[in-house]
Short mmCIF file of C-alpha atoms in Angstrom, two decimals:
data_model
loop_
_atom_site.label_atom_id
_atom_site.label_comp_id
_atom_site.label_asym_id
_atom_site.label_seq_id
_atom_site.Cartn_x
_atom_site.Cartn_y
_atom_site.Cartn_z
CA MET A 834 151.93 -83.98 48.29
CA SER A 835 154.52 -81.33 49.06
CA THR A 836 152.57 -78.17 48.70
CA LYS A 837 148.83 -77.15 49.18
CA GLU A 838 146.76 -77.57 46.25
CA THR A 839 145.50 -74.09 44.90
CA ASN A 840 141.90 -73.27 45.95
CA GLU A 841 139.63 -70.25 45.71
CA ASN A 842 140.54 -69.14 49.33
CA ASP A 843 144.24 -68.85 48.67
CA SER A 844 143.92 -65.49 47.00
CA VAL A 845 141.69 -64.00 49.89
CA LEU A 846 144.05 -61.41 51.52
CA ALA A 847 142.81 -59.04 54.45
CA PRO A 848 143.56 -55.37 54.16
CA GLY A 849 147.25 -54.80 54.66
CA GLU A 850 148.17 -58.37 54.20
CA THR A 851 150.38 -59.83 51.29
CA GLU A 852 150.89 -63.26 49.99
CA GLN A 853 154.01 -63.44 52.51
CA THR A 854 152.23 -62.48 55.55
CA LEU A 855 152.71 -64.97 58.44
CA THR A 856 149.22 -66.23 59.60
CA ASN A 857 148.03 -68.79 62.27
CA ARG A 858 146.05 -71.90 61.05
CA GLN A 859 142.87 -69.90 61.68
CA GLY A 860 143.97 -67.32 58.77
CA HIS A 861 144.80 -64.56 61.62
CA PRO A 862 147.67 -62.30 60.45
CA ILE A 863 150.52 -62.20 63.02
CA THR A 864 151.74 -59.08 64.17
CA ASP A 865 154.20 -60.13 66.80
CA ASN A 866 155.94 -63.74 66.54
CA GLN A 867 158.64 -62.69 68.99
CA ASN A 868 157.00 -62.30 72.34
CA ILE A 869 154.51 -64.24 74.41
CA ARG A 870 151.76 -62.02 76.28
CA THR A 871 153.08 -61.38 79.94
CA ILE A 872 152.22 -59.01 82.96
CA GLY A 873 154.87 -56.75 82.34
CA ASN A 874 157.82 -57.50 79.80
CA ARG A 875 159.54 -59.66 82.42
CA GLY A 876 156.55 -61.98 82.81
CA PRO A 877 154.56 -63.84 84.11
CA SER A 878 152.86 -65.09 80.99
CA THR A 879 148.97 -65.43 80.98
CA LEU A 880 147.08 -68.45 79.73
CA GLU A 881 145.12 -66.96 76.99
CA ASN A 882 148.36 -66.79 74.70
CA TYR A 883 146.48 -68.10 72.09
CA HIS A 884 149.15 -67.87 69.18
CA PHE A 885 152.00 -69.20 71.51
CA ILE A 886 149.86 -72.09 72.72
CA GLU A 887 148.72 -73.28 69.26
CA LYS A 888 152.22 -72.77 68.22
CA ILE A 889 154.09 -74.76 70.86
CA SER A 890 150.95 -77.53 71.07
CA HIS A 891 151.32 -78.03 67.36
CA PHE A 892 155.31 -78.12 67.65
CA ASP A 893 154.92 -80.85 70.47
CA ARG A 894 152.77 -83.14 68.29
CA GLU A 895 154.99 -82.55 65.09
CA ARG A 896 156.09 -86.35 65.38
CA VAL A 897 154.13 -88.67 64.66
CA PRO A 898 138.03 -90.09 70.23
CA GLU A 899 134.02 -89.13 71.01
CA ARG A 900 133.91 -85.74 72.72
CA VAL A 901 134.23 -85.94 76.52
CA VAL A 902 131.51 -83.25 76.53
CA HIS A 903 129.00 -81.97 73.81
CA ALA A 904 129.32 -85.50 72.37
CA ARG A 905 125.62 -85.42 70.79
CA GLY A 906 125.03 -82.75 68.30
CA ALA A 907 123.54 -81.55 65.36
CA GLY A 908 124.80 -78.66 62.85
CA ALA A 909 123.88 -76.52 60.06
CA HIS A 910 125.42 -73.86 57.61
CA GLY A 911 124.30 -70.26 57.32
CA TYR A 912 125.18 -66.65 57.33
CA PHE A 913 125.38 -63.69 59.72
CA GLU A 914 124.39 -60.42 58.59
CA ALA A 915 125.57 -57.33 60.44
CA TYR A 916 123.50 -54.29 61.39
CA GLY A 917 126.72 -51.96 61.41
CA LYS A 918 125.30 -50.68 64.71
CA LEU A 919 125.40 -51.49 68.45
CA GLY A 920 122.06 -50.60 69.06
CA ASP A 921 121.57 -47.07 67.67
CA GLU A 922 125.40 -46.33 67.86
CA PRO A 923 128.00 -47.07 64.95
CA ILE A 924 129.67 -50.09 66.25
CA ALA A 925 133.10 -48.82 65.04
CA LYS A 926 132.80 -46.72 68.27
CA TYR A 927 133.27 -50.09 70.38
CA THR A 928 135.04 -52.56 68.13
CA ARG A 929 137.23 -52.57 64.91
CA ALA A 930 136.25 -56.26 64.05
CA LYS A 931 135.27 -56.15 60.39
CA LEU A 932 132.53 -58.39 60.32
CA PHE A 933 130.53 -56.03 62.21
CA GLN A 934 131.16 -52.75 60.43
CA THR A 935 128.99 -52.59 57.34
CA ALA A 936 124.93 -52.93 57.63
CA GLY A 937 124.27 -55.91 55.29
CA LYS A 938 127.77 -57.40 55.22
CA GLN A 939 127.31 -61.14 55.32
CA THR A 940 129.71 -63.65 57.00
CA PRO A 941 129.39 -67.55 56.29
CA VAL A 942 128.78 -69.41 59.55
CA PHE A 943 128.64 -73.06 60.83
CA VAL A 944 126.70 -73.94 63.94
CA ARG A 945 126.88 -76.95 66.21
CA PHE A 946 124.06 -77.54 68.60
CA SER A 947 124.53 -80.28 71.29
CA SER A 948 123.96 -81.66 74.85
CA VAL A 949 126.71 -81.41 77.41
CA ILE A 950 126.94 -84.50 79.69
CA HIS A 951 125.51 -87.45 77.81
CA GLY A 952 127.05 -89.53 75.03
CA GLY A 953 126.88 -89.45 71.31
CA HIS A 954 123.68 -91.33 71.08
CA SER A 955 121.88 -90.12 74.04
CA PRO A 956 118.33 -89.00 73.90
CA GLU A 957 117.75 -85.12 73.17
CA THR A 958 115.02 -85.11 75.82
CA LEU A 959 117.51 -85.40 78.74
CA ARG A 960 117.91 -82.56 81.39
CA ASP A 961 121.04 -80.87 80.22
CA PRO A 962 122.54 -77.62 79.08
CA ARG A 963 122.62 -77.38 75.39
CA GLY A 964 125.72 -76.22 73.53
CA PHE A 965 125.35 -73.46 71.07
CA ALA A 966 128.77 -72.86 69.08
CA THR A 967 129.05 -70.64 66.18
CA LYS A 968 132.01 -70.63 63.56
CA PHE A 969 132.17 -67.42 61.62
CA TYR A 970 134.40 -67.58 58.44
CA THR A 971 135.36 -63.98 58.57
CA GLU A 972 137.84 -62.15 56.11
CA ASP A 973 140.39 -61.87 58.85
CA GLY A 974 140.28 -65.71 59.70
CA ASN A 975 137.86 -67.87 61.95
CA TRP A 976 135.95 -66.61 64.93
CA ASP A 977 134.34 -69.01 67.24
CA LEU A 978 131.73 -68.10 69.54
CA VAL A 979 131.37 -70.77 71.94
CA GLY A 980 128.45 -71.11 74.42
CA ASN A 981 125.39 -72.75 75.76
CA ASN A 982 121.51 -72.14 75.58
CA LEU A 983 121.74 -70.97 79.27
CA LYS A 984 123.36 -67.66 80.10
CA ILE A 985 125.28 -68.71 83.06
CA PHE A 986 127.13 -71.85 84.18
CA PHE A 987 127.94 -73.97 87.33
CA ILE A 988 131.17 -72.89 88.09
CA ARG A 989 133.36 -69.78 88.08
CA ASP A 990 136.93 -71.11 88.05
CA ALA A 991 138.39 -73.50 85.18
CA MET A 992 140.03 -75.57 87.88
CA LYS A 993 136.89 -77.14 88.93
CA PHE A 994 135.64 -78.11 85.23
CA PRO A 995 136.96 -81.69 85.37
CA ASP A 996 135.68 -82.36 88.76
CA MET A 997 132.39 -80.96 87.74
CA VAL A 998 132.05 -83.11 84.63
CA HIS A 999 133.49 -86.08 86.60
CA ALA A 1000 130.39 -85.49 89.01
CA PHE A 1001 127.67 -85.44 86.38
CA LYS A 1002 128.88 -88.24 84.27
CA PRO A 1003 128.19 -91.67 84.86
CA ASP A 1004 129.57 -93.47 88.11
CA PRO A 1005 132.95 -95.04 87.21
CA VAL A 1006 131.87 -98.31 89.02
CA THR A 1007 128.30 -98.61 87.94
CA ASN A 1008 128.48 -96.54 84.58
CA VAL A 1009 125.17 -95.16 85.73
CA GLN A 1010 124.37 -91.46 86.26
CA SER A 1011 123.72 -90.58 89.88
CA MET A 1012 121.98 -87.60 91.37
CA GLY A 1013 123.78 -88.41 94.66
CA ARG A 1014 127.09 -87.94 92.89
CA PHE A 1015 125.65 -84.88 90.99
CA PHE A 1016 124.37 -82.91 94.09
CA ASP A 1017 127.45 -84.15 96.25
CA PHE A 1018 129.47 -81.89 94.06
CA VAL A 1019 126.77 -79.18 93.66
CA SER A 1020 126.03 -79.08 97.44
CA GLN A 1021 129.72 -78.20 97.99
CA THR A 1022 129.59 -75.73 95.12
CA PRO A 1023 127.19 -72.87 96.45
CA GLU A 1024 127.88 -70.79 93.24
CA ALA A 1025 126.09 -73.42 91.34
CA THR A 1026 122.66 -72.55 92.90
CA HIS A 1027 121.71 -70.24 90.10
CA MET A 1028 122.38 -72.71 87.36
CA ILE A 1029 120.74 -75.56 89.38
CA THR A 1030 117.56 -73.08 89.50
CA PHE A 1031 117.45 -72.67 85.61
CA LEU A 1032 118.40 -76.59 84.99
CA PHE A 1033 115.54 -78.22 87.09
CA SER A 1034 113.06 -75.88 85.59
CA PRO A 1035 111.57 -76.32 82.04
CA TRP A 1036 114.59 -74.36 80.88
CA GLY A 1037 116.67 -77.52 81.47
CA ILE A 1038 114.92 -79.21 78.35
CA PRO A 1039 114.79 -76.98 75.37
CA ALA A 1040 111.71 -78.41 73.11
CA ASN A 1041 114.43 -78.16 70.02
CA TYR A 1042 117.38 -76.52 68.79
CA ARG A 1043 115.61 -74.04 66.67
CA GLN A 1044 113.60 -72.50 69.73
CA MET A 1045 116.32 -72.13 72.16
CA GLN A 1046 118.57 -69.33 73.18
CA GLY A 1047 122.30 -69.01 73.17
CA SER A 1048 124.85 -67.11 74.94
CA GLY A 1049 128.74 -66.81 75.05
CA VAL A 1050 128.32 -67.33 78.76
CA ASN A 1051 131.80 -65.79 79.41
CA THR A 1052 132.84 -62.06 79.45
CA TYR A 1053 135.00 -61.10 76.52
CA LYS A 1054 136.28 -57.61 75.37
CA TRP A 1055 135.80 -55.46 72.33
CA VAL A 1056 138.61 -53.34 71.22
CA ASN A 1057 138.07 -50.31 68.64
CA ALA A 1058 140.73 -48.70 66.41
CA GLU A 1059 142.26 -46.43 69.01
CA GLY A 1060 142.92 -49.50 71.37
CA LYS A 1061 140.15 -48.71 73.91
CA ALA A 1062 138.18 -51.60 75.24
CA VAL A 1063 134.90 -52.52 76.65
CA LEU A 1064 133.67 -55.80 78.41
CA VAL A 1065 130.78 -57.51 76.47
CA LYS A 1066 128.49 -60.55 76.78
CA TYR A 1067 126.75 -62.27 73.61
CA HIS A 1068 123.47 -63.55 73.20
CA TRP A 1069 121.34 -65.39 70.55
CA GLU A 1070 117.73 -64.63 70.64
CA PRO A 1071 115.72 -67.20 68.54
CA LEU A 1072 113.46 -65.29 66.16
CA GLN A 1073 111.07 -68.56 66.17
CA GLY A 1074 110.22 -67.90 69.73
CA ILE A 1075 111.46 -69.98 72.76
CA ARG A 1076 109.88 -73.37 73.96
CA ASN A 1077 110.80 -75.70 76.61
CA LEU A 1078 109.68 -79.03 77.94
CA THR A 1079 108.37 -80.12 81.42
CA GLN A 1080 110.03 -83.61 82.67
CA ASP A 1081 106.41 -85.32 81.67
CA GLU A 1082 106.37 -84.04 78.35
CA ALA A 1083 110.24 -85.11 77.58
CA GLU A 1084 109.67 -88.54 78.93
CA LYS A 1085 106.47 -88.86 76.52
CA LEU A 1086 108.35 -87.55 73.68
CA GLN A 1087 111.39 -89.80 74.37
CA ALA A 1088 109.21 -92.70 74.21
CA LYS A 1089 108.62 -92.24 70.50
CA ASN A 1090 111.63 -90.40 69.19
CA PHE A 1091 114.92 -89.80 71.07
CA ASN A 1092 116.45 -87.97 67.88
CA HIS A 1093 113.64 -85.36 67.67
CA ALA A 1094 115.69 -82.12 67.88
CA THR A 1095 118.17 -83.28 65.10
CA GLN A 1096 115.32 -84.45 63.01
CA ASP A 1097 113.51 -81.03 63.60
CA LEU A 1098 116.42 -78.89 62.53
CA TYR A 1099 117.09 -80.88 59.53
CA GLU A 1100 113.63 -81.03 58.14
CA ALA A 1101 113.10 -77.50 58.87
CA ILE A 1102 115.90 -76.28 56.79
CA GLU A 1103 114.89 -78.93 53.98
CA ARG A 1104 111.64 -77.41 53.70
CA GLY A 1105 113.00 -73.96 53.51
CA ASP A 1106 111.96 -72.73 57.06
CA TYR A 1107 115.15 -71.42 57.95
CA PRO A 1108 115.73 -70.73 61.55
CA ALA A 1109 117.27 -67.35 62.57
CA TRP A 1110 118.51 -65.76 65.72
CA GLU A 1111 119.33 -62.09 66.50
CA LEU A 1112 122.81 -61.34 68.23
CA GLN A 1113 122.33 -59.17 71.09
CA VAL A 1114 125.50 -57.54 72.94
CA GLN A 1115 125.44 -56.29 76.32
CA TRP A 1116 128.60 -54.00 77.25
CA MET A 1117 130.06 -52.28 80.20
CA SER A 1118 133.30 -50.11 80.72
CA ASP A 1119 136.52 -52.27 81.49
CA ASP A 1120 136.79 -52.03 85.08
CA ALA A 1121 135.79 -53.79 88.31
CA HIS A 1122 132.48 -52.09 88.64
CA GLU A 1123 132.67 -52.02 92.51
CA GLU A 1124 129.14 -50.44 92.39
CA LEU A 1125 127.79 -53.88 91.64
CA ASP A 1126 127.06 -56.66 94.26
CA PHE A 1127 128.64 -59.20 91.79
CA ASP A 1128 131.87 -59.48 89.79
CA PRO A 1129 131.08 -58.86 86.11
CA LEU A 1130 133.67 -61.59 85.24
CA ASP A 1131 131.67 -64.21 87.12
CA ASP A 1132 130.10 -66.49 84.78
CA THR A 1133 127.56 -67.73 87.48
CA LYS A 1134 125.89 -64.25 87.18
CA LEU A 1135 123.58 -62.55 84.76
CA TRP A 1136 124.21 -58.94 83.70
CA PRO A 1137 120.85 -57.08 84.68
CA PRO A 1138 119.39 -55.86 81.10
CA GLU A 1139 117.72 -52.86 83.00
CA ILE A 1140 121.44 -51.67 83.64
CA PHE A 1141 123.17 -53.25 80.66
CA PRO A 1142 120.65 -53.39 77.78
CA MET A 1143 120.60 -56.11 75.24
CA LEU A 1144 121.75 -54.37 71.92
CA PRO A 1145 121.05 -56.01 68.52
CA VAL A 1146 124.10 -56.21 66.25
CA GLY A 1147 123.12 -58.72 63.56
CA LYS A 1148 120.91 -61.74 62.60
CA MET A 1149 122.08 -65.38 61.75
CA VAL A 1150 120.16 -67.40 59.27
CA LEU A 1151 120.73 -71.38 59.05
CA ASN A 1152 119.80 -72.36 55.41
CA LYS A 1153 121.77 -75.35 54.47
CA ASN A 1154 122.01 -78.67 55.97
CA PRO A 1155 125.35 -80.63 56.24
CA GLU A 1156 126.42 -82.84 53.24
CA ASN A 1157 127.70 -85.49 55.77
CA TYR A 1158 127.21 -85.64 59.23
CA PHE A 1159 130.75 -86.96 60.29
CA ALA A 1160 132.81 -84.62 58.08
CA GLU A 1161 131.13 -81.42 59.15
CA VAL A 1162 128.98 -81.91 62.49
CA GLU A 1163 131.25 -84.53 64.26
CA GLN A 1164 134.51 -83.18 62.90
CA VAL A 1165 133.90 -79.32 63.33
CA ALA A 1166 136.17 -78.05 66.11
CA PHE A 1167 135.51 -74.92 68.17
CA GLY A 1168 137.71 -72.81 70.55
CA THR A 1169 137.16 -69.91 72.93
CA GLY A 1170 140.44 -68.52 71.68
CA VAL A 1171 139.70 -68.28 68.14
CA LEU A 1172 139.27 -64.34 67.78
CA VAL A 1173 139.67 -61.88 65.22
CA ASP A 1174 141.23 -58.24 65.55
CA GLY A 1175 138.99 -56.13 67.48
CA LEU A 1176 137.87 -59.04 69.76
CA ASP A 1177 139.78 -59.94 72.71
CA PHE A 1178 139.58 -62.03 76.13
CA SER A 1179 138.51 -60.85 79.47
CA ASP A 1180 140.24 -61.97 82.69
CA ASP A 1181 136.94 -64.35 83.27
CA LYS A 1182 138.83 -67.12 84.76
CA MET A 1183 136.49 -69.67 83.08
CA LEU A 1184 137.36 -68.12 79.88
CA GLN A 1185 141.02 -68.29 80.52
CA GLY A 1186 140.89 -72.00 81.19
CA ARG A 1187 138.92 -72.84 78.29
CA THR A 1188 141.06 -71.17 75.90
CA PHE A 1189 143.71 -73.53 76.38
CA SER A 1190 141.27 -76.62 76.93
CA TYR A 1191 139.13 -76.56 73.82
CA SER A 1192 141.91 -76.26 71.15
CA ASP A 1193 144.11 -78.77 73.02
CA THR A 1194 141.15 -81.27 73.06
CA GLN A 1195 140.72 -80.86 69.32
CA ARG A 1196 144.18 -81.71 68.72
CA TYR A 1197 143.53 -85.01 70.86
CA ARG A 1198 140.32 -85.82 69.47
CA VAL A 1199 140.55 -84.77 65.80
CA GLY A 1200 144.38 -84.58 65.47
CA SER A 1201 146.94 -82.05 65.14
CA ASN A 1202 146.22 -80.81 61.74
CA TYR A 1203 142.38 -80.47 62.68
CA LEU A 1204 142.34 -76.97 61.10
CA GLN A 1205 143.31 -78.36 57.62
CA LEU A 1206 139.94 -80.10 57.41
CA PRO A 1207 137.37 -78.17 55.21
CA ILE A 1208 134.81 -77.44 57.87
CA ASN A 1209 137.48 -75.98 60.24
CA ALA A 1210 139.82 -74.38 57.65
CA PRO A 1211 139.05 -70.53 57.24
CA LYS A 1212 137.76 -69.31 54.08
CA LYS A 1213 140.88 -67.32 53.30
CA ARG A 1214 144.70 -67.84 52.61
CA VAL A 1215 146.81 -69.49 55.36
CA ALA A 1216 150.52 -69.41 55.45
CA THR A 1217 152.32 -70.91 58.59
CA ASN A 1218 155.51 -72.40 59.58
CA GLN A 1219 153.65 -75.37 61.18
CA ARG A 1220 154.86 -78.60 59.69
CA ASP A 1221 153.97 -82.45 59.64
CA GLY A 1222 152.13 -84.20 62.48
CA GLN A 1223 149.25 -86.82 62.12
CA MET A 1224 147.17 -86.29 59.02
CA ALA A 1225 148.93 -83.51 57.40
CA PHE A 1226 146.79 -82.86 54.18
CA TYR A 1227 148.98 -80.16 52.73
CA VAL A 1228 151.64 -77.52 53.72
CA ASP A 1229 150.80 -74.16 54.36
CA ILE A 1230 153.10 -72.51 52.07
CA ALA A 1231 152.76 -69.30 50.41
CA PRO A 1232 153.43 -68.68 46.71
CA GLY A 1233 156.96 -67.90 46.11
CA GLN A 1234 157.89 -68.69 49.81
CA ASN A 1235 161.34 -70.68 50.13
CA PRO A 1236 160.28 -74.21 50.87
CA HIS A 1237 163.51 -74.71 52.81
CA VAL A 1238 162.51 -71.88 55.32
CA ASN A 1239 159.96 -73.11 57.94
CA TYR A 1240 160.95 -70.71 60.65
CA GLU A 1241 160.72 -66.68 61.17
CA PRO A 1242 162.50 -64.29 61.12
CA SER A 1243 164.66 -65.17 58.23
CA SER A 1244 166.53 -63.18 55.41
CA LEU A 1245 166.12 -66.08 53.02
CA GLY A 1246 162.54 -65.61 51.69
CA GLY A 1247 160.44 -66.82 54.44
CA LEU A 1248 157.29 -65.53 55.96
CA GLN A 1249 156.85 -62.03 57.65
CA GLU A 1250 154.92 -60.22 60.18
CA THR A 1251 152.15 -57.76 59.17
CA ASP A 1252 151.58 -54.16 60.49
CA ARG A 1253 148.95 -54.21 63.37
CA PRO A 1254 145.82 -52.90 61.93
CA GLY A 1255 144.84 -50.69 65.16
CA ALA A 1256 146.26 -49.51 68.51
CA PRO A 1257 147.07 -52.25 70.63
CA TYR A 1258 144.77 -52.83 73.72
CA GLU A 1259 147.37 -53.04 76.70
CA PRO A 1260 145.40 -53.08 80.14
CA PHE A 1261 147.62 -52.38 83.15
CA TYR A 1262 148.09 -54.88 85.98
CA SER A 1263 149.71 -54.29 89.15
CA ASP A 1264 148.92 -57.18 91.74
CA LYS A 1265 150.14 -60.30 93.28
CA LEU A 1266 150.17 -63.45 91.42
CA THR A 1267 147.72 -65.65 93.46
CA ARG A 1268 145.10 -68.34 93.73
CA ALA A 1269 142.39 -67.09 95.50
CA THR A 1270 138.43 -66.76 95.06
CA ILE A 1271 136.77 -63.50 93.80
CA ASP A 1272 135.81 -61.14 96.31
CA ARG A 1273 132.21 -60.44 95.55
CA GLN A 1274 130.77 -64.06 95.36
CA ASN A 1275 126.89 -63.16 96.34
CA ASN A 1276 126.16 -66.89 95.34
CA PHE A 1277 122.26 -66.83 96.07
CA LYS A 1278 120.85 -63.32 95.51
CA GLN A 1279 120.49 -63.96 91.38
CA ALA A 1280 119.22 -67.47 92.09
CA GLY A 1281 116.27 -66.01 94.20
CA GLU A 1282 115.69 -63.24 91.59
CA THR A 1283 115.38 -66.02 88.89
CA TYR A 1284 113.04 -67.99 90.82
CA ARG A 1285 110.76 -65.13 91.63
CA GLN A 1286 110.81 -64.22 87.92
CA PHE A 1287 109.72 -67.72 86.96
CA SER A 1288 105.86 -68.31 86.33
CA GLN A 1289 103.94 -70.28 88.80
CA ALA A 1290 104.16 -73.39 86.30
CA GLU A 1291 107.79 -72.91 86.13
CA ARG A 1292 108.38 -72.80 89.77
CA ASP A 1293 106.09 -75.87 90.34
CA GLU A 1294 108.03 -77.97 87.79
CA LEU A 1295 111.36 -76.74 89.33
CA ILE A 1296 110.28 -77.84 92.87
CA ALA A 1297 108.82 -81.30 91.77
CA ASN A 1298 111.99 -82.07 89.57
CA LEU A 1299 114.37 -81.07 92.58
CA ALA A 1300 112.37 -83.07 95.20
CA ASN A 1301 112.60 -86.04 92.90
CA ALA A 1302 116.40 -85.63 92.13
CA LEU A 1303 117.26 -85.05 95.52
CA SER A 1304 115.07 -87.68 96.98
CA GLY A 1305 117.83 -90.37 96.80
CA CYS A 1306 120.70 -88.12 98.14
CA THR A 1307 121.92 -88.26 101.54
CA THR A 1308 120.16 -86.38 104.23
CA PHE A 1309 123.38 -84.10 104.52
CA ILE A 1310 123.08 -83.12 100.71
CA GLN A 1311 119.42 -82.59 101.06
CA GLU A 1312 119.85 -80.34 104.10
CA LYS A 1313 122.77 -78.56 102.43
CA MET A 1314 120.90 -77.83 99.00
CA VAL A 1315 117.67 -76.58 101.09
CA SER A 1316 119.86 -74.42 102.80
CA TYR A 1317 121.11 -72.73 99.72
CA PHE A 1318 117.56 -72.51 98.22
CA THR A 1319 116.49 -70.84 101.29
CA GLU A 1320 119.18 -68.43 101.21
CA ALA A 1321 117.91 -67.68 97.51
CA ASP A 1322 114.48 -67.49 98.47
CA ALA A 1323 112.63 -68.56 101.70
CA ASP A 1324 109.53 -69.93 99.80
CA TYR A 1325 112.01 -71.69 97.36
CA GLY A 1326 113.79 -73.52 100.22
CA ALA A 1327 110.50 -74.31 102.14
CA ARG A 1328 108.76 -75.64 99.18
CA VAL A 1329 111.88 -78.09 98.36
CA ALA A 1330 112.01 -79.14 101.83
CA GLU A 1331 108.23 -79.96 101.92
CA GLY A 1332 108.48 -81.86 98.62
CA LEU A 1333 111.45 -83.91 100.08
CA ARG A 1334 109.17 -84.71 103.39
CA GLN A 1335 106.49 -85.71 100.93
CA ALA A 1336 108.76 -87.80 98.96
CA LYS A 1337 109.97 -89.81 102.03
CA ALA A 1338 106.22 -90.21 103.16
CA ASN A 1339 105.44 -91.70 99.68
CA GLY A 1340 108.52 -93.86 99.88
CA LEU A 1341 110.23 -92.31 97.02
CA GLY A 1342 113.97 -92.73 97.15
CA THR A 1343 116.54 -95.08 95.76
CA ALA A 1344 114.72 -98.30 96.57
CA GLY A 1345 117.74 -100.49 96.26
CA HIS A 1346 118.79 -98.77 92.74
CA VAL A 1347 121.82 -96.65 91.63
CA GLY A 1348 120.27 -94.25 89.13
CA THR A 1349 118.33 -91.12 88.73
CA HIS A 1350 114.90 -91.16 89.88
CA PRO A 1351 113.34 -91.61 86.45
CA ALA A 1352 115.76 -94.49 85.78
CA ASN A 1353 114.88 -96.16 88.96
CA GLU A 1354 111.38 -96.01 88.01
CA GLY A 1355 112.07 -97.55 84.56
CA MET A 1356 113.97 -100.39 86.54
CA GLU A 1357 110.64 -101.11 88.51
CA ILE A 1358 108.74 -101.09 85.28
CA ALA A 1359 111.37 -103.12 83.77
CA GLU A 1360 110.90 -105.82 86.27
CA LYS A 1361 107.12 -106.35 85.23
CA LEU A 1362 107.45 -106.18 81.46
CA GLY A 1363 108.44 -108.68 78.77
CA GLN A 1364 106.86 -112.14 77.78
CA GLN A 1365 108.55 -115.31 79.16
CA THR A 1366 109.16 -118.02 76.51
CA ASP A 1367 110.80 -121.30 76.23
CA GLY A 1368 114.25 -121.73 74.60
CA TYR A 1369 114.56 -123.00 71.04
#
């Protein structure tokens, strides 16, 4: 097949676009195809050069696996309806992104919920952050809002992501997940204390996908028509309420159904009980905010809502189940770099790293032409100079485009750049290019605040889970973690230390096993179960 088959999306043009306008595979009109983004016009370049990285990475693959993280997932179709305001103010004051501007404007979406560490057929009752990724099919091309159920993360620098995942995944020798390895990494990563406080409380096991929060986790920017920007964080609040499980409840549920969250989402939509979330946004001016005792770009931190209120901007409703799990839920591909005009990157070091990693892993996992799959393709025209590669379904060629010209610029009938829809946002940088941690780390304060805000039942569950998980770790790791919890809150540290003393007195530990405490308990039970029989 030499050209793309005609479909209803070919005629969808953004304002200012013509059929000859150059876009990328997300359907975003390209305003500058000559220059990569750099600090000053001589460089260096920055990692969030999304158009360049997409262009060069596809070029690298022009000649002709299960997700590493977020393998276990469920998904659904729906729509996002804008309120047209940020709180009580017109949203145009803060962003020119078209999907937000008009009250009642609906944008199609696809959402994938997932667990993070465990494999594709793992139980949905395991303690693990949950992914919450939303693909908006906007008139300007796709926007992917990729996040988790929890509003923070374990680390603040993308350099550590492979190490973190390796430590949390099964042991490369035993192929069994080990709390010794898990806490070995965490004990050397003090900024993880806040996330650990959430993860080992009931917040670490959401009861289902419909009744859990979502968050973009990273800090982004909004840009208005004048080219002025603010820092923002995104939060999904479930209108069904929030529900979490204790460890005991999760184990009882897992004994009966380890697909319960996927089944719950599917059945709710089938019976017309459509789940909905309100999208709320926090914002602050785009500067370092030295008045705060933390860096606002640090994704191990919450922005205090009493200072930076959660302001509603729209509502999302999921009202249609996938027609085929593999074609939609398994092959859907998200990336933090997939932004539309009016949305931009911040200098958040985790976001900068994720922006390359997410799209690159999709090219590896699904293929270099993953954006031609129906679930990933924007619902508007696409015209690129990208060609060939594995599983190229069609050519992104515009009506009347010279088929001999797959480059730009050209005077022979090729694609052309479009005008910029608003003033560019051009932040100023004047600093050394360096490798260094941020100044305001403050690794423990918010962990203590979160601990004190928990109910008594949540604190009790947190302590019990941590004592069980740490009981099989070395004394050095136990003492290091207790020191972190004590830094966060004296009662927090004292209770975990006492829990560990009781665990030792009760003989709780590895007992010759290599797994987590619940897994080791299962091994003890397994030794006593089963009916002996003769062969046949």
